[in-house]
Short mmCIF file of C-alpha atoms and ligand atoms in Angstrom, two decimals:
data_model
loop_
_atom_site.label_atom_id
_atom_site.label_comp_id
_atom_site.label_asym_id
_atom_site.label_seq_id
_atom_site.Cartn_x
_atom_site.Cartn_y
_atom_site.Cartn_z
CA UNK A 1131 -29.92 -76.41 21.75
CA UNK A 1132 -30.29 -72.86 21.14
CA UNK A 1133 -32.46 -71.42 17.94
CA UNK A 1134 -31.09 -68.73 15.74
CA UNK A 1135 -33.41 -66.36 14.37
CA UNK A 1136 -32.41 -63.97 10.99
CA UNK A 1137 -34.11 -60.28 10.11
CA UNK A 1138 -33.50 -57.74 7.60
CA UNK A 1139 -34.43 -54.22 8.29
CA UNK A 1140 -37.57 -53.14 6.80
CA UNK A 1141 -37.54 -49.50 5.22
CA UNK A 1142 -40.60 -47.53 4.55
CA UNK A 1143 -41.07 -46.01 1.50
CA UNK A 1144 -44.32 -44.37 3.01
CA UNK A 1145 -43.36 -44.10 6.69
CA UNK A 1146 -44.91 -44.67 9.54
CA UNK A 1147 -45.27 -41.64 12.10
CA UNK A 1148 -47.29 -41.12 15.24
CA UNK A 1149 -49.04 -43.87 17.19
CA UNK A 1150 -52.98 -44.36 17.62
CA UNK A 1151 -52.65 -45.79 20.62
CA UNK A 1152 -49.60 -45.58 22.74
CA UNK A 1153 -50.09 -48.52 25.23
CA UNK A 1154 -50.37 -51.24 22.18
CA UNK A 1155 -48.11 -49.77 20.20
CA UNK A 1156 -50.35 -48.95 16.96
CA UNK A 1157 -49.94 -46.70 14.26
CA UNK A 1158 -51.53 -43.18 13.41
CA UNK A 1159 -50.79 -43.31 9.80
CA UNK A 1160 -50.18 -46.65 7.74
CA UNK A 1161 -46.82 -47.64 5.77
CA UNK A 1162 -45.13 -49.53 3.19
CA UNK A 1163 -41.65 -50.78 3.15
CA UNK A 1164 -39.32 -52.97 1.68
CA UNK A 1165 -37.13 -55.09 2.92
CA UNK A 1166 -33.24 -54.75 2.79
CA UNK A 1167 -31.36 -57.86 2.05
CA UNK A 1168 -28.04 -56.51 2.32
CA UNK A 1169 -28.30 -56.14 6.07
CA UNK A 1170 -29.02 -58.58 8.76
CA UNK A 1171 -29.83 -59.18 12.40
CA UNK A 1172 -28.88 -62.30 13.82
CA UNK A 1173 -30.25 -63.27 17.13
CA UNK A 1174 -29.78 -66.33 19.22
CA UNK A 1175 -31.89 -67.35 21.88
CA UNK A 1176 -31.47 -70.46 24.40
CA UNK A 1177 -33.14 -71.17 27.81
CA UNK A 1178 -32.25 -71.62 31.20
CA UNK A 1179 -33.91 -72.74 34.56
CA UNK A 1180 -35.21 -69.98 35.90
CA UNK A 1181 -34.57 -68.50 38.99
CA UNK A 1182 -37.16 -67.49 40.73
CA UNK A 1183 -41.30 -68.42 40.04
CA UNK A 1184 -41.76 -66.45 36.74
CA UNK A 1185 -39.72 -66.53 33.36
CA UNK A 1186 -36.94 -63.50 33.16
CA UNK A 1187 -35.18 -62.42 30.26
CA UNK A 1188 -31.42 -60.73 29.78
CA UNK A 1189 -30.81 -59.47 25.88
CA UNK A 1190 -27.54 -58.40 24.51
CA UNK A 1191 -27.13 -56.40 21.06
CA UNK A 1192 -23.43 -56.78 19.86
CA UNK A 1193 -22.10 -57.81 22.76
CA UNK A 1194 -23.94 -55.34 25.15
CA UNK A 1195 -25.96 -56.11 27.67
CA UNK A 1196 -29.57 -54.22 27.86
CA UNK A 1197 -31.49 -52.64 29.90
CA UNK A 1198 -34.50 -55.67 30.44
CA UNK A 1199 -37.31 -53.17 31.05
CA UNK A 1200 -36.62 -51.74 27.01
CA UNK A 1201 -37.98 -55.66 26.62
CA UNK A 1202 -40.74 -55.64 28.93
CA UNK A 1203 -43.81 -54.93 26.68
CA UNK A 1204 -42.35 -57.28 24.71
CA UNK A 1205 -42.07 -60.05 26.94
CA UNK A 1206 -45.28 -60.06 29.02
CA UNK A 1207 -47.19 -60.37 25.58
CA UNK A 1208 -44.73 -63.35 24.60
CA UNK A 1209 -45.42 -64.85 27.99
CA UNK A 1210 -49.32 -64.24 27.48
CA UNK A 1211 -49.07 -67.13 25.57
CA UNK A 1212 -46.92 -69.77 27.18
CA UNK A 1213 -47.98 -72.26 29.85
CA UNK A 1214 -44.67 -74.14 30.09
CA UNK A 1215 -42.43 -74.02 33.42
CA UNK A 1216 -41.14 -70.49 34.04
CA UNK A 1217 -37.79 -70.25 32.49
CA UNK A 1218 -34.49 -67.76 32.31
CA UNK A 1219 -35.10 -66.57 28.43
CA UNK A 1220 -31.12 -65.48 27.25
CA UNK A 1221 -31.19 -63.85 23.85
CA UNK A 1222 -27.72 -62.52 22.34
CA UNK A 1223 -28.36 -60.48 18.91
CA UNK A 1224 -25.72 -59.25 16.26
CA UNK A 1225 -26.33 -56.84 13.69
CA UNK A 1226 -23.71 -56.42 10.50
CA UNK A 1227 -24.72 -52.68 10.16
CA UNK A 1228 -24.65 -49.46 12.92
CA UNK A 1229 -27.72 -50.20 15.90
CA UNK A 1230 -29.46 -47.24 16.88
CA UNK A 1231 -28.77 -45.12 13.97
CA UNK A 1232 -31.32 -44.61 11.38
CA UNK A 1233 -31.39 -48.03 9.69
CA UNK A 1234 -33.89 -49.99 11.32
CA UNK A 1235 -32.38 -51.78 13.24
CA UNK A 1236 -35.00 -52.05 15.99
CA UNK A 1237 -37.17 -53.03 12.65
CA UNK A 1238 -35.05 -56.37 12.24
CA UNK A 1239 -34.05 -56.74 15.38
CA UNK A 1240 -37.19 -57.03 17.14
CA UNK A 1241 -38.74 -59.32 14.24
CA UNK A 1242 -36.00 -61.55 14.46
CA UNK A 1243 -36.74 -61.39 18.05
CA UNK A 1244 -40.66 -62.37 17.48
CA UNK A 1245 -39.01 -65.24 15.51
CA UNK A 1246 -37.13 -67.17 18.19
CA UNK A 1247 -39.13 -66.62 20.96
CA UNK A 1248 -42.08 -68.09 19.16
CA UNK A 1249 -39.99 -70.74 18.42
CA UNK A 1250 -38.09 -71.14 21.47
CA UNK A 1251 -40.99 -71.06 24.10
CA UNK A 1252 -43.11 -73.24 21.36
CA UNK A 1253 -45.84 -70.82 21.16
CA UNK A 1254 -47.38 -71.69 17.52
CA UNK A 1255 -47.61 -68.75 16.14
CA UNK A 1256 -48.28 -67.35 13.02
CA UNK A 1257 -46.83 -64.89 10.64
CA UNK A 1258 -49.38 -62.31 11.36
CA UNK A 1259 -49.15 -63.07 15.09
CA UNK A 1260 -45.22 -62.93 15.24
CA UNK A 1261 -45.71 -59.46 13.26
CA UNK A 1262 -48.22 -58.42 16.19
CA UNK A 1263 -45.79 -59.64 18.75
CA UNK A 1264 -42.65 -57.60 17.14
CA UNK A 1265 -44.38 -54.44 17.23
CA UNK A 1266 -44.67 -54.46 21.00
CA UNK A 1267 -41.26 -53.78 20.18
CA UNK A 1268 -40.97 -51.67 17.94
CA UNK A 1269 -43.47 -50.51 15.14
CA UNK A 1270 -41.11 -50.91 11.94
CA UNK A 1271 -40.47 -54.60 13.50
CA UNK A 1272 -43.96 -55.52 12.27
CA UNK A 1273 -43.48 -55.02 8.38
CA UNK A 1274 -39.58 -56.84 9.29
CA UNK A 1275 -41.65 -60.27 9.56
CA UNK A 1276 -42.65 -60.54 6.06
CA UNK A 1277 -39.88 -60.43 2.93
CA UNK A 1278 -40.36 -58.48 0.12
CA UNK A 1279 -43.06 -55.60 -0.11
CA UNK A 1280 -44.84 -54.80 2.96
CA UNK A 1281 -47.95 -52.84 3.75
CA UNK A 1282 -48.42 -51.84 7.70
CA UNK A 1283 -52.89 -50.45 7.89
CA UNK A 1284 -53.17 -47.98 9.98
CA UNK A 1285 -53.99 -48.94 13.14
CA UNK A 1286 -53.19 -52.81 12.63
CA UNK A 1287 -52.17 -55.15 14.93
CA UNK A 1288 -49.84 -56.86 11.87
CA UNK A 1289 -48.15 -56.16 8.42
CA UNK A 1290 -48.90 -58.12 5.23
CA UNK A 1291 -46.86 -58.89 2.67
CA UNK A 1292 -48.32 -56.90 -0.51
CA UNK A 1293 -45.48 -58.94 -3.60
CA UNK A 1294 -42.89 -61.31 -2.78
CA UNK A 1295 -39.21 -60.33 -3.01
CA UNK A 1296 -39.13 -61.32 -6.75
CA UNK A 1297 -41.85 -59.11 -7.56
CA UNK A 1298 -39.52 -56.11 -8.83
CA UNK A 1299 -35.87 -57.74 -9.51
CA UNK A 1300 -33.98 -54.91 -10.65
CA UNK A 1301 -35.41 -52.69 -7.65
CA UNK A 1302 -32.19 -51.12 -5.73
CA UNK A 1303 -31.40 -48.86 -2.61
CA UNK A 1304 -28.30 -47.13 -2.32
CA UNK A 1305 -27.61 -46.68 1.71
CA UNK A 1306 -25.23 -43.67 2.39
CA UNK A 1307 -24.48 -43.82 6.10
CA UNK A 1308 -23.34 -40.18 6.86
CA UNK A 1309 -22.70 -41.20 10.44
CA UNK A 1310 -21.99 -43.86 12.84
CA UNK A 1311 -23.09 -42.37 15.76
CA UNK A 1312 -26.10 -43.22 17.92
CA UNK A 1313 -29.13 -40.98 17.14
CA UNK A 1314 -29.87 -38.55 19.85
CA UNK A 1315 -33.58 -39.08 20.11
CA UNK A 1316 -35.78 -42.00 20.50
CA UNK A 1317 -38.24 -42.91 17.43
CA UNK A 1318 -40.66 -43.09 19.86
CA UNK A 1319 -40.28 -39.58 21.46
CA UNK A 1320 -39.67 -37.72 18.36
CA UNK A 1321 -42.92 -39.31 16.93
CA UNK A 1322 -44.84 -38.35 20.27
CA UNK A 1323 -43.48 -34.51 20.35
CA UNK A 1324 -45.13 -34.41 16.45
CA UNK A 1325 -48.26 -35.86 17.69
CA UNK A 1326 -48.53 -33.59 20.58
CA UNK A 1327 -47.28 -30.71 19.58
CA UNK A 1328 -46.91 -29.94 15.16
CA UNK A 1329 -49.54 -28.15 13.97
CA UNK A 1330 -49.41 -29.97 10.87
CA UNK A 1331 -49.52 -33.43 12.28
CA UNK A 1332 -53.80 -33.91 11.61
CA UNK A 1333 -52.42 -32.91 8.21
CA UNK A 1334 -49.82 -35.40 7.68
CA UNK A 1335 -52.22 -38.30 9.28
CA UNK A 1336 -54.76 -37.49 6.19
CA UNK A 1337 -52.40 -37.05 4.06
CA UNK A 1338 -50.38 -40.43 4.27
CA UNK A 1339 -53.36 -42.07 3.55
CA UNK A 1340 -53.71 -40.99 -0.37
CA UNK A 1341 -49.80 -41.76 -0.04
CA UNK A 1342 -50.23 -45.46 0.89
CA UNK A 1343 -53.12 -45.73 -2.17
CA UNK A 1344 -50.41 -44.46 -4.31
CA UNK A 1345 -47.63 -46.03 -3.57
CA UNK A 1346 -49.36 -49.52 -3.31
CA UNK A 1347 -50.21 -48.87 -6.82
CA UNK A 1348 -46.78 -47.79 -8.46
CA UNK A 1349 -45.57 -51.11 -6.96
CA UNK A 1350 -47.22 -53.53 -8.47
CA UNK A 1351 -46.89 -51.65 -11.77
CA UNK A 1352 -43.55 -51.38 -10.85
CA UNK A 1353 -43.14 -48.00 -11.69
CA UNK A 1354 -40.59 -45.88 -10.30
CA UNK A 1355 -41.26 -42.49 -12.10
CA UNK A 1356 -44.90 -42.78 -10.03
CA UNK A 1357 -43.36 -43.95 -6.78
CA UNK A 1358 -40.24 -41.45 -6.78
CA UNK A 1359 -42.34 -38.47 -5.86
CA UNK A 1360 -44.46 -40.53 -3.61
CA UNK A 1361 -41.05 -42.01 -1.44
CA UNK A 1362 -40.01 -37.93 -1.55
CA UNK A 1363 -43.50 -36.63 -0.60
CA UNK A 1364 -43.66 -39.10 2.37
CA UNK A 1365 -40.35 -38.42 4.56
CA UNK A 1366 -40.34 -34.95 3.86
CA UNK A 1367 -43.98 -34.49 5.29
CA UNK A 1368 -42.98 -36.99 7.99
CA UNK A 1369 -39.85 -34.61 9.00
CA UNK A 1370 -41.95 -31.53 8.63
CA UNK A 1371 -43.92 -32.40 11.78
CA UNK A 1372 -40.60 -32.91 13.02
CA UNK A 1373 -39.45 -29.51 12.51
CA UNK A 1374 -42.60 -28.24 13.69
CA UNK A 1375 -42.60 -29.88 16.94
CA UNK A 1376 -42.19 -27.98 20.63
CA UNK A 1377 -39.51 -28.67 20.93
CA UNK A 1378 -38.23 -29.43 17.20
CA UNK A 1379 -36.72 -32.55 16.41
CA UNK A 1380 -33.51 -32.64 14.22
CA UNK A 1381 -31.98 -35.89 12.69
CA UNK A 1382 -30.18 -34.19 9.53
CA UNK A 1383 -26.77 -33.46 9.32
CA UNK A 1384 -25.23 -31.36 6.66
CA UNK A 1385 -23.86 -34.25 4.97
CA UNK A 1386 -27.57 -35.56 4.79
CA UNK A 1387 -28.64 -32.48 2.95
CA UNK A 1388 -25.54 -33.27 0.69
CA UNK A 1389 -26.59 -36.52 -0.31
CA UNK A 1390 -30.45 -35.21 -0.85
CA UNK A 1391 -28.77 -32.75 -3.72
CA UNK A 1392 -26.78 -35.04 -4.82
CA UNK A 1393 -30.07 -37.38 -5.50
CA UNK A 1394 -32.03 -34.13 -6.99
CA UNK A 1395 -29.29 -33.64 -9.37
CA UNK A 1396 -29.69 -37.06 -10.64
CA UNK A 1397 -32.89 -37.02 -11.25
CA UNK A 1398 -32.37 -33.08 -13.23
CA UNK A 1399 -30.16 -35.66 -15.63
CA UNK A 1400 -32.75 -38.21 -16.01
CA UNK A 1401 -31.42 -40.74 -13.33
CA UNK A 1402 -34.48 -42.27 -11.49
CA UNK A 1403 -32.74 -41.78 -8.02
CA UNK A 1404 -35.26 -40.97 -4.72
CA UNK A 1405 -33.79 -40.35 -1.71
CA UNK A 1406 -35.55 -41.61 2.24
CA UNK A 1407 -34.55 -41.28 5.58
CA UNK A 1408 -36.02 -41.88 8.49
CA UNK A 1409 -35.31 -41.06 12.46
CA UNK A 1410 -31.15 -40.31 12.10
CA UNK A 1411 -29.01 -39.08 9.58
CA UNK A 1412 -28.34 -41.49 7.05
CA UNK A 1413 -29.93 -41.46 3.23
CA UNK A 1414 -31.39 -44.32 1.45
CA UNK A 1415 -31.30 -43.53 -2.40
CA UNK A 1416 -33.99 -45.95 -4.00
CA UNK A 1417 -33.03 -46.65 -7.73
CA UNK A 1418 -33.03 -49.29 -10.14
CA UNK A 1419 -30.60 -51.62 -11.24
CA UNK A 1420 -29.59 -50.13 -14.19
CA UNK A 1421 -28.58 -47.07 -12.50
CA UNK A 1422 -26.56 -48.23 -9.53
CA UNK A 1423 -23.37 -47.10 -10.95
CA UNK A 1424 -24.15 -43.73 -12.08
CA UNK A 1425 -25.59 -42.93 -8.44
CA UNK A 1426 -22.38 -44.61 -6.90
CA UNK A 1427 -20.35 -41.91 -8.94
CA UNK A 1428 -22.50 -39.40 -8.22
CA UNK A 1429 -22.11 -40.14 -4.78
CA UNK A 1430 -18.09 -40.37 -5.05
CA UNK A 1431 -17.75 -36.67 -6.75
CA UNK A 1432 -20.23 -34.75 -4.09
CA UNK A 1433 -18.14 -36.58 -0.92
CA UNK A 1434 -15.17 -34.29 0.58
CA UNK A 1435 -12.02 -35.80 1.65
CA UNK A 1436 -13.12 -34.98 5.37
CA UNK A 1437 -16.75 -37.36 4.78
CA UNK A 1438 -16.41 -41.00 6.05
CA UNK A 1439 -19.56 -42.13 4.53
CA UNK A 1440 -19.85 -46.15 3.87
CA UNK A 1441 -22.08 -46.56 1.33
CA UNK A 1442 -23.84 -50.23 0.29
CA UNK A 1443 -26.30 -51.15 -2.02
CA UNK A 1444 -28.90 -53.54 -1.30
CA UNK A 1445 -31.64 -55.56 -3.50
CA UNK A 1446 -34.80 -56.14 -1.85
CA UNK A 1447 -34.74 -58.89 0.76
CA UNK A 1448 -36.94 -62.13 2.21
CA UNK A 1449 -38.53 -62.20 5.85
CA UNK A 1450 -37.93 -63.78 8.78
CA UNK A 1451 -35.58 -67.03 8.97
CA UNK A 1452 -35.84 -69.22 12.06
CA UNK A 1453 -33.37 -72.42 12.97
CA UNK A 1454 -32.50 -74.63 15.51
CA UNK A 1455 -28.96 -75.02 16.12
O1 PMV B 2333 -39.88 -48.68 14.41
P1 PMV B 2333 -40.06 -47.44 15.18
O2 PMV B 2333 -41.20 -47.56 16.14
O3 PMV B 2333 -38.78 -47.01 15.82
O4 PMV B 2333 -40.48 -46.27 14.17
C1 PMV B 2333 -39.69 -45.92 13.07
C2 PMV B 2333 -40.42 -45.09 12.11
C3 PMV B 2333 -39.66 -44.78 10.82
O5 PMV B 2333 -38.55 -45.63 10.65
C4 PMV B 2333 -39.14 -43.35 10.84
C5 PMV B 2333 -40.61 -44.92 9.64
C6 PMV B 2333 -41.01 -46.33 9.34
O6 PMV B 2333 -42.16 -46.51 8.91
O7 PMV B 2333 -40.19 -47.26 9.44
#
């Protein structure tokens, strides 16, 4: 029997940047994200005898196998909890969009993750523990747990689930993926060089705070014209103690800056269109229903020849899904 475990990637529409405590993996600065139910992680897990006095683990990600100690944090706290015989834990997950590239795909991955372990190893837990247990992964993989709208505290152990994923149906992102390529810096070291070394990073701590308040609010008015310039304010204060970093950290690409004009000049002709992005290059354009296709043009007209961009458009997804197979 093996269980089978299914994630979307979570994206923050007020991000998440810095950690308050390294060692348990919390956050500096809290967030709130949606989930994206166009893309999934799949991950299955099945156990074998084990090999030596103390449970193991191997993971694969699309085929590959990885390095175990990436999974180690991750493990021991699974294992905190488990009193059965020790046992050879073989996970294999897929995703159906890039890994490692600006999409969250540690966010779903590790949540789906939480999911079939807890399952697997029959360790009762739940949904705010399995949130708790996929941010020893990864911090986005918290707020991956829950579908719908997600709010990450500061400092928490777990994400909550602020409105269900029916809360605001005609809600849209638009997902312009620049590039396919791996992203050349770790989440977790670009977000350390900002806290050690921007400047401005006290300032962006404070400041996400009033961000969060107002962002939590626009969404359950569902209202984008107050959210836009909330989504806008948050990643490019995030990225400014990026740039400000010893030594700076760069994840745009000049086909990123492309797609940011291309979302400013929407809005200039009245098209609610608010462009994200997180640690790599690619753009998330959130938007409503209604305006899908004029962004899509938009999007068409400002791409040259040379761009290979794949663009999808995703409503807003439901949490974690776990089977037995
Ligand atoms: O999930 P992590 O620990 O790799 O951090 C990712 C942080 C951002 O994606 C940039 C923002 C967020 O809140 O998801």
């Amino acid at each position: 029997m093996s269980i089978v475990a299914v994630a979307h990637p979570n994206l923050a529409l007020v991000k998440y940047w810095g950690k308050a405590d390294t060692g348990l993996n919390l956050p500096a600065s809290g967030s709130i994200g949606i989930s994206l139910g166009a893309f999934s992680t799949t991950t299955r897990l099945r156990l074998e005898a084990a090999n030596s006095g103390s449970s193991t683990w191997e993971v694969s990600i699309n085929g590959r196998t990885q390095d175990p100690e990436r999974f180690r944090d991750f493990f021991d706290e699974a294992l905190k909890g488990y009193s059965g015989e020790p046992r050879h834990i073989v996970v294999a997950s897929e995703n159906d969009f890039p890994t490692a590239a600006g999409l969250a795909s540690s966010a779903s991955g590790f949540a789906a993750l939480a999911g079939a372990v807890n399952r697997g190893l029959n360790l009762n837990l739940n949904d705010s523990d399995i949130s708790a247990l996929a941010r020893r992964g990864s911090g986005s993989a918290t707020r991956s747990v829950s579908g719908g709208f997600v709010a990450y505290p500061e400092k928490a152990a777990s994400a909550r689930q602020l409105h269900r994923e029916n809360h605001w149906p005609e809600l849209r992102c638009v997902i312009v993926q620049v590039s396919s390529g791996k992203k050349a810096v770790s989440s977790r070291k670009a977000m350390e060089a900002s806290r050690t070394t921007s400047p401005y990073y006290p300032a962006w701590i404070e400041d996400s705070r009033k961000l969060v308040d107002q962002a939590r609010d626009a969404i359950a008015d569902r209202d984008l014209d107050a959210l836009g310039p909330v989504i806008r304010r948050s990643y490019l204060r995030m990225f400014s103690t990026m740039f400000s970093a010893d030594d700076p950290v760069m994840f745009w690409q000049e086909a990123s800056i492309r797609v940011m004009n291309i979302a400013a000049e929407l809005r200039k002709n009245g098209i609610a269109a608010w462009e994200t992005m997180d640690a790599g290059p690619q753009v998330k354009i959130i938007t409503l229903e209604t305006q899908v296709e004029a962004v899509l043009t938009a999007l068409e007209a400002g791409r040259s020849g040379a761009d290979d961009w794949v663009i999808s458009v995703s409503g807003i997804g439901s949490g974690l899904k776990v089977r037995e197979e």
